[in-house]
Amino acid sequence: MAYNLLKGKKGLIFGALNEMSIAWKVAERAHEEGAEFVLTNTALAARMGSTEELARVTNSLFIPADATSVPDLENLVEKTMEHFGGKIDFILHAIGMSPNVRKKFPYDNLDYNNFLKTLDISALSFHKILQVAKKYDAINEWGSVVALSYIAAQRTLFEYNDMAEAKAALESIARSFGYIYGREKHIRINTVSQSPTLTTAGKGVKGIDALIDFTERMSPLGNATALECANYCITLFSDLTRKVTMQNLFNDGGFSSMGMSFRAMEMYNKSLDCNECHKDLNDEIKEK
Amino acid sequence: MAYNLLKGKKGLIFGALNEMSIAWKVAERAHEEGAEFVLTNTALAARMGSTEELARVTNSLFIPADATSVPDLENLVEKTMEHFGGKIDFILHAIGMSPNVRKKFPYDNLDYNNFLKTLDISALSFHKILQVAKKYDAINEWGSVVALSYIAAQRTLFEYNDMAEAKAALESIARSFGYIYGREKHIRINTVSQSPTLTTAGKGVKGIDALIDFTERMSPLGNATALECANYCITLFSDLTRKVTMQNLFNDGGFSSMGMSFRAMEMYNKSLDCNECHKDLNDEIKEK
Amino acid sequence: MAYNLLKGKKGLIFGALNEMSIAWKVAERAHEEGAEFVLTNTALAARMGSTEELARVTNSLFIPADATSVPDLENLVEKTMEHFGGKIDFILHAIGMSPNVRKKFPYDNLDYNNFLKTLDISALSFHKILQVAKKYDAINEWGSVVALSYIAAQRTLFEYNDMAEAKAALESIARSFGYIYGREKHIRINTVSQSPTLTTAGKGVKGIDALIDFTERMSPLGNATALECANYCITLFSDLTRKVTMQNLFNDGGFSSMGMSFRAMEMYNKSLDCNECHKDLNDEIKEK
Amino acid sequence: MAYNLLKGKKGLIFGALNEMSIAWKVAERAHEEGAEFVLTNTALAARMGSTEELARVTNSLFIPADATSVPDLENLVEKTMEHFGGKIDFILHAIGMSPNVRKKFPYDNLDYNNFLKTLDISALSFHKILQVAKKYDAINEWGSVVALSYIAAQRTLFEYNDMAEAKAALESIARSFGYIYGREKHIRINTVSQSPTLTTAGKGVKGIDALIDFTERMSPLGNATALECANYCITLFSDLTRKVTMQNLFNDGGFSSMGMSFRAMEMYNKSLDCNECHKDLNDEIKEK
């Protein structure tokens, strides 16, 4: 499945760590669709993961950058424009990390330096990228920017912790900067709110397996995979979605619009029955 | 607990059937808070329920009316204004019924006459009440109108059927008429989106017990009771909420803002474990 | 710009009247993208418009049908399946009409037969199409259905009248049926909420020119055109958006996420100044 | 108008600077409704404003505290509990400030230390208050917490700058902490999203006068005043709203549910006519 949807387009992709990453799939799909791009990640992440391998496979350039560092981003944007001999057409932001989650500070015992770091890494980095790009006038008219988000920005999920606030701020930045970059350069900015996905980042979230089982049963189409997310991003980078901006777009098999599904309720009911059946079986055992 | 919050206010309350009805609780609480009101329901419902008893207890007038019939509503509003010798200050709309649900037409095999009846009874009746009230200039400036809704207007719940569309239309009418009645007479119109409640109406919905268990565990404060809903309505009828209009207000213990709670997940997980334990126990039985 | 995004796909397109219609543009673009489709409209609309001409140009079949008539829809679906020798992959619903708007009944003086007709034509027709399609098992797995909506479903616009309730119900049907068709056949159902567009239908709305000027200035990217809407629909019919369902997707240049733009405010301010300047100029005239 | 709605309740009110402050009105109304409370603000704000005067008039204690400082908040909560000899029942958070707005950094040229300060002052302060209160077990079961927000959390308004992200994060904190404090202590947490209000804080926002004219004409009931906001907060602190939690509640005369009003459009149209009339008048002048 390849349509040349991004033929001739240049991009910049943040956050591809390994083949489980959504950003990795976006890179692969963008490559198939005819785009050229620069991959970036922190130097540390690059060493831990296999971003450079991805760069080889997709015939792209890897430039390390810490997305919270404005000088790093300036260097990145400069080199990217040099590399392409001009402007880019799309950016993917797939960056999120909470030191509070990592270090197991619960939500009612947060460390506030960590909280500010969560916001800086997971939300302000998006603003920094856009501000630097705008200063360098790095994005072509009618370019497209996407950041990955999660429904925790709207609804509380236990254990998601201060990432909820980070995603809420991220989506707000998409709107606020989408207004300015839109009116001045016709550049659109959206977030894609993706099903819970078993990436390296997702694995950090406690109880994510059970959650994924639940959302799978709640979503009429099941959870969206990383590849399906990548396909959706491709349409948002293409010229076919030019007037879609400042939106948070759910790619979640319908989860966000469900109150309760039959399948999830049936599973849930089992647990109500379970105590009963458990008791009956135990009685049977005793009798024997 | 009584504060004279509605002292001197006159009202009109639709939908009090029996003591499980939310409208019943609203009537009781409005009475305690110093309001006078007219109760109304269809003649049939009045016979089946005990609306007239409620009228005696709260020292109020019962006037039968079919809320889908404009002539009935005209008679109701005329008589109400006669009774009070003037205008009223608040209206409660607590009316909803789906012949498709009653007659067990599933959502992909709806009868369309029934669908139109669902909309007429559960949504258009609200418009008719407002249109008739406005023609008779029956509501005082800064009056307040509330209709009861449900989260199915935003999110799909299996078995809620075409009542979802009725509630979506109902909430839309609150906005559309809230605009017109607001700018012309400063009258505010809101909907309260209540937890699933075991009223006579609620009982018609299949699987409501399991749903109520689930929403109870998902909601940090638990489900809201009919009395708690009534208390909330009292604040909306009072003079303390004069600039709140065209809103859908959740009274649901937090359910609408939850993605997943620990308690619901724990219960859900049990069912994942259940197959396992069940299997183990069965093995044990076989061994014996 | 053509990518073969819909190569091999078959569709059914409701509501193409003339070249101003969004559905017309969707048909043209779907044709360019390699789809085959059946066009349909009421026999009357077909005579008034030029749907049959479009059928010739896009090499497609025109089958007249009244979308409020289940027998008509059954005939349509049967003939469509016969024509293609099998199932279809996508449906576009672009149908809306309010007799209350046409006959100039204001929102606080609605005719209720008209109101039910508005709902039947503009919302229930969507349910009927889906119900008939499901009975005939007419849509392939992972097929895609789109209906056109408008922001009046969420926010009140003066003069939009009872179409607000119709669009609210329409979006609700997309969710409710999206759940059932999703879990059973993996078919996704979404609505696209489009900028105000000067179609023949749009022209009926009073004051639409000024509204379009306002939304143009409020939207960072300006209003979306019919062609841009068509392009967006193409992505939703393609295989790249398979897990997007039960969503209302704004294609509006950012309008829905704006509170106030500089350009709209500047224009608005002019009117505040206007009285002043008007007065000054009049004074100048008098002096002379 | 006083109902003893808060009789016997103790509270803590942040952000009362002078009689234009919403928090000031909340304090006055809470006093009238029978509550006792502690007032707090930074020492600097207290000197600049007249918080201590308010303390005298309402017979309450003033304790200075910087809401971004955890030790200050710990001291505040300790002293407050000492003062009352026990727990409190309600908290108002009315704190917001953006150094980027103050120092006129536009949104595409933000200073990132300022951005983090905006978030710390306007959003994290709310989390800190809640976390400290929870550690000291300072709030009675079924207590109520309200923070003031603004529609910029959902929709972009030019010049509102990074306060948009702060309000988005603030509302997210209300949800996230509302879940935890709800399930553990039955304490509810909501935000009230108020009309633009000419407080000392509001005055900092450029072009706020024209914005207020626009929102006044867009809102069917007109903008909500500070007093009307205070009245709404009183209902949320009372025992009549016990199951309302994790909500963002608009107190805005209907603005948030409006797409376009007749009055705002009429005003807007004037400016379209203005160029015309201006031209005509100028022609008239030239002729003379």
PDB file of N, CA and C in Angstrom, chain B residues 247-286:
ATOM      1  N   GLN B 247     -25.893  25.171  28.945  1.00  0.00           N
ATOM      2  CA  GLN B 247     -24.883  24.204  29.347  1.00  0.00           C
ATOM      3  C   GLN B 247     -25.512  22.837  29.583  1.00  0.00           C
ATOM      4  N   ASN B 248     -24.694  21.815  29.388  1.00  0.00           N
ATOM      5  CA  ASN B 248     -25.030  20.471  29.818  1.00  0.00           C
ATOM      6  C   ASN B 248     -24.158  20.172  31.023  1.00  0.00           C
ATOM      7  N   LEU B 249     -24.771  20.000  32.178  1.00  0.00           N
ATOM      8  CA  LEU B 249     -24.033  19.947  33.446  1.00  0.00           C
ATOM      9  C   LEU B 249     -24.084  18.532  34.016  1.00  0.00           C
ATOM     10  N   PHE B 250     -22.914  17.926  34.152  1.00  0.00           N
ATOM     11  CA  PHE B 250     -22.865  16.548  34.638  1.00  0.00           C
ATOM     12  C   PHE B 250     -22.993  16.493  36.157  1.00  0.00           C
ATOM     13  N   ASN B 251     -23.922  15.692  36.621  1.00  0.00           N
ATOM     14  CA  ASN B 251     -24.099  15.414  38.042  1.00  0.00           C
ATOM     15  C   ASN B 251     -23.911  13.910  38.185  1.00  0.00           C
ATOM     16  N   ASP B 252     -22.654  13.483  38.216  1.00  0.00           N
ATOM     17  CA  ASP B 252     -22.377  12.058  38.008  1.00  0.00           C
ATOM     18  C   ASP B 252     -21.202  11.533  38.817  1.00  0.00           C
ATOM     19  N   GLY B 253     -20.839  12.253  39.882  1.00  0.00           N
ATOM     20  CA  GLY B 253     -19.752  11.767  40.728  1.00  0.00           C
ATOM     21  C   GLY B 253     -18.409  11.723  40.025  1.00  0.00           C
ATOM     22  N   GLY B 254     -18.321  12.357  38.861  1.00  0.00           N
ATOM     23  CA  GLY B 254     -17.053  12.441  38.144  1.00  0.00           C
ATOM     24  C   GLY B 254     -16.940  11.473  36.962  1.00  0.00           C
ATOM     25  N   PHE B 255     -17.971  10.643  36.751  1.00  0.00           N
ATOM     26  CA  PHE B 255     -17.891   9.603  35.716  1.00  0.00           C
ATOM     27  C   PHE B 255     -17.477  10.148  34.350  1.00  0.00           C
ATOM     28  N   SER B 256     -18.090  11.264  33.945  1.00  0.00           N
ATOM     29  CA  SER B 256     -17.856  11.810  32.600  1.00  0.00           C
ATOM     30  C   SER B 256     -16.406  12.215  32.366  1.00  0.00           C
ATOM     31  N   SER B 257     -15.660  12.469  33.431  1.00  0.00           N
ATOM     32  CA  SER B 257     -14.263  12.872  33.262  1.00  0.00           C
ATOM     33  C   SER B 257     -13.289  11.740  33.551  1.00  0.00           C
ATOM     34  N   MET B 258     -13.800  10.529  33.692  1.00  0.00           N
ATOM     35  CA  MET B 258     -12.932   9.389  33.965  1.00  0.00           C
ATOM     36  C   MET B 258     -12.640   8.603  32.681  1.00  0.00           C
ATOM     37  N   GLY B 259     -11.396   8.200  32.522  1.00  0.00           N
ATOM     38  CA  GLY B 259     -11.017   7.253  31.481  1.00  0.00           C
ATOM     39  C   GLY B 259     -11.007   5.850  32.057  1.00  0.00           C
ATOM     40  N   MET B 260     -10.363   5.697  33.201  1.00  0.00           N
ATOM     41  CA  MET B 260     -10.354   4.412  33.900  1.00  0.00           C
ATOM     42  C   MET B 260      -9.936   4.637  35.344  1.00  0.00           C
ATOM     43  N   SER B 261     -10.702   4.059  36.253  1.00  0.00           N
ATOM     44  CA  SER B 261     -10.388   4.166  37.680  1.00  0.00           C
ATOM     45  C   SER B 261      -9.710   2.887  38.153  1.00  0.00           C
ATOM     46  N   PHE B 262      -9.031   2.980  39.274  1.00  0.00           N
ATOM     47  CA  PHE B 262      -8.399   1.818  39.864  1.00  0.00           C
ATOM     48  C   PHE B 262      -9.437   0.777  40.259  1.00  0.00           C
ATOM     49  N   ARG B 263     -10.503   1.243  40.891  1.00  0.00           N
ATOM     50  CA  ARG B 263     -11.526   0.313  41.373  1.00  0.00           C
ATOM     51  C   ARG B 263     -12.214  -0.460  40.248  1.00  0.00           C
ATOM     52  N   ALA B 264     -12.542   0.247  39.153  1.00  0.00           N
ATOM     53  CA  ALA B 264     -13.205  -0.448  38.040  1.00  0.00           C
ATOM     54  C   ALA B 264     -12.221  -1.402  37.373  1.00  0.00           C
ATOM     55  N   MET B 265     -10.965  -0.984  37.282  1.00  0.00           N
ATOM     56  CA  MET B 265      -9.958  -1.820  36.628  1.00  0.00           C
ATOM     57  C   MET B 265      -9.711  -3.083  37.433  1.00  0.00           C
ATOM     58  N   GLU B 266      -9.683  -2.926  38.753  1.00  0.00           N
ATOM     59  CA  GLU B 266      -9.458  -4.053  39.640  1.00  0.00           C
ATOM     60  C   GLU B 266     -10.569  -5.095  39.460  1.00  0.00           C
ATOM     61  N   MET B 267     -11.791  -4.584  39.389  1.00  0.00           N
ATOM     62  CA  MET B 267     -12.951  -5.454  39.200  1.00  0.00           C
ATOM     63  C   MET B 267     -12.838  -6.151  37.850  1.00  0.00           C
ATOM     64  N   TYR B 268     -12.471  -5.365  36.852  1.00  0.00           N
ATOM     65  CA  TYR B 268     -12.339  -5.890  35.493  1.00  0.00           C
ATOM     66  C   TYR B 268     -11.253  -6.958  35.455  1.00  0.00           C
ATOM     67  N   ASN B 269     -10.166  -6.693  36.146  1.00  0.00           N
ATOM     68  CA  ASN B 269      -9.047  -7.647  36.159  1.00  0.00           C
ATOM     69  C   ASN B 269      -9.451  -8.992  36.741  1.00  0.00           C
ATOM     70  N   LYS B 270     -10.303  -8.937  37.744  1.00  0.00           N
ATOM     71  CA  LYS B 270     -10.793 -10.173  38.347  1.00  0.00           C
ATOM     72  C   LYS B 270     -11.296 -11.127  37.278  1.00  0.00           C
ATOM     73  N   SER B 271     -12.027 -10.560  36.321  1.00  0.00           N
ATOM     74  CA  SER B 271     -12.615 -11.414  35.292  1.00  0.00           C
ATOM     75  C   SER B 271     -11.519 -12.002  34.406  1.00  0.00           C
ATOM     76  N   LEU B 272     -10.424 -11.235  34.205  1.00  0.00           N
ATOM     77  CA  LEU B 272      -9.294 -11.794  33.447  1.00  0.00           C
ATOM     78  C   LEU B 272      -8.696 -12.964  34.219  1.00  0.00           C
ATOM     79  N   ASP B 273      -8.595 -12.791  35.544  1.00  0.00           N
ATOM     80  CA  ASP B 273      -8.057 -13.856  36.389  1.00  0.00           C
ATOM     81  C   ASP B 273      -9.027 -15.036  36.471  1.00  0.00           C
ATOM     82  N   CYS B 274     -10.316 -14.730  36.341  1.00  0.00           N
ATOM     83  CA  CYS B 274     -11.363 -15.706  36.645  1.00  0.00           C
ATOM     84  C   CYS B 274     -11.221 -16.955  35.785  1.00  0.00           C
ATOM     85  N   ASN B 275     -11.017 -16.739  34.488  1.00  0.00           N
ATOM     86  CA  ASN B 275     -10.845 -17.899  33.606  1.00  0.00           C
ATOM     87  C   ASN B 275      -9.736 -18.792  34.130  1.00  0.00           C
ATOM     88  N   GLU B 276      -8.620 -18.168  34.470  1.00  0.00           N
ATOM     89  CA  GLU B 276      -7.484 -18.890  35.036  1.00  0.00           C
ATOM     90  C   GLU B 276      -7.883 -19.702  36.264  1.00  0.00           C
ATOM     91  N   CYS B 277      -8.427 -18.992  37.250  1.00  0.00           N
ATOM     92  CA  CYS B 277      -8.701 -19.632  38.537  1.00  0.00           C
ATOM     93  C   CYS B 277      -9.746 -20.725  38.342  1.00  0.00           C
ATOM     94  N   HIS B 278     -10.723 -20.387  37.518  1.00  0.00           N
ATOM     95  CA  HIS B 278     -11.761 -21.334  37.183  1.00  0.00           C
ATOM     96  C   HIS B 278     -11.145 -22.639  36.671  1.00  0.00           C
ATOM     97  N   LYS B 279     -10.207 -22.463  35.745  1.00  0.00           N
ATOM     98  CA  LYS B 279      -9.522 -23.593  35.150  1.00  0.00           C
ATOM     99  C   LYS B 279      -8.767 -24.395  36.222  1.00  0.00           C
ATOM    100  N   ASP B 280      -8.047 -23.675  37.059  1.00  0.00           N
ATOM    101  CA  ASP B 280      -7.297 -24.339  38.115  1.00  0.00           C
ATOM    102  C   ASP B 280      -8.224 -25.156  39.017  1.00  0.00           C
ATOM    103  N   LEU B 281      -9.329 -24.514  39.404  1.00  0.00           N
ATOM    104  CA  LEU B 281     -10.260 -25.194  40.303  1.00  0.00           C
ATOM    105  C   LEU B 281     -10.856 -26.425  39.631  1.00  0.00           C
ATOM    106  N   ASN B 282     -11.192 -26.270  38.379  1.00  0.00           N
ATOM    107  CA  ASN B 282     -11.748 -27.408  37.649  1.00  0.00           C
ATOM    108  C   ASN B 282     -10.748 -28.561  37.572  1.00  0.00           C
ATOM    109  N   ASP B 283      -9.484 -28.175  37.368  1.00  0.00           N
ATOM    110  CA  ASP B 283      -8.439 -29.209  37.335  1.00  0.00           C
ATOM    111  C   ASP B 283      -8.393 -29.950  38.672  1.00  0.00           C
ATOM    112  N   GLU B 284      -8.468 -29.136  39.723  1.00  0.00           N
ATOM    113  CA  GLU B 284      -8.435 -29.707  41.056  1.00  0.00           C
ATOM    114  C   GLU B 284      -9.587 -30.705  41.247  1.00  0.00           C
ATOM    115  N   ILE B 285     -10.780 -30.288  40.784  1.00  0.00           N
ATOM    116  CA  ILE B 285     -11.957 -31.150  40.904  1.00  0.00           C
ATOM    117  C   ILE B 285     -11.735 -32.469  40.157  1.00  0.00           C
ATOM    118  N   LYS B 286     -11.211 -32.311  38.931  1.00  0.00           N
ATOM    119  CA  LYS B 286     -10.999 -33.513  38.117  1.00  0.00           C
ATOM    120  C   LYS B 286     -10.024 -34.475  38.788  1.00  0.00           C
TER     121      LYS B 286
END
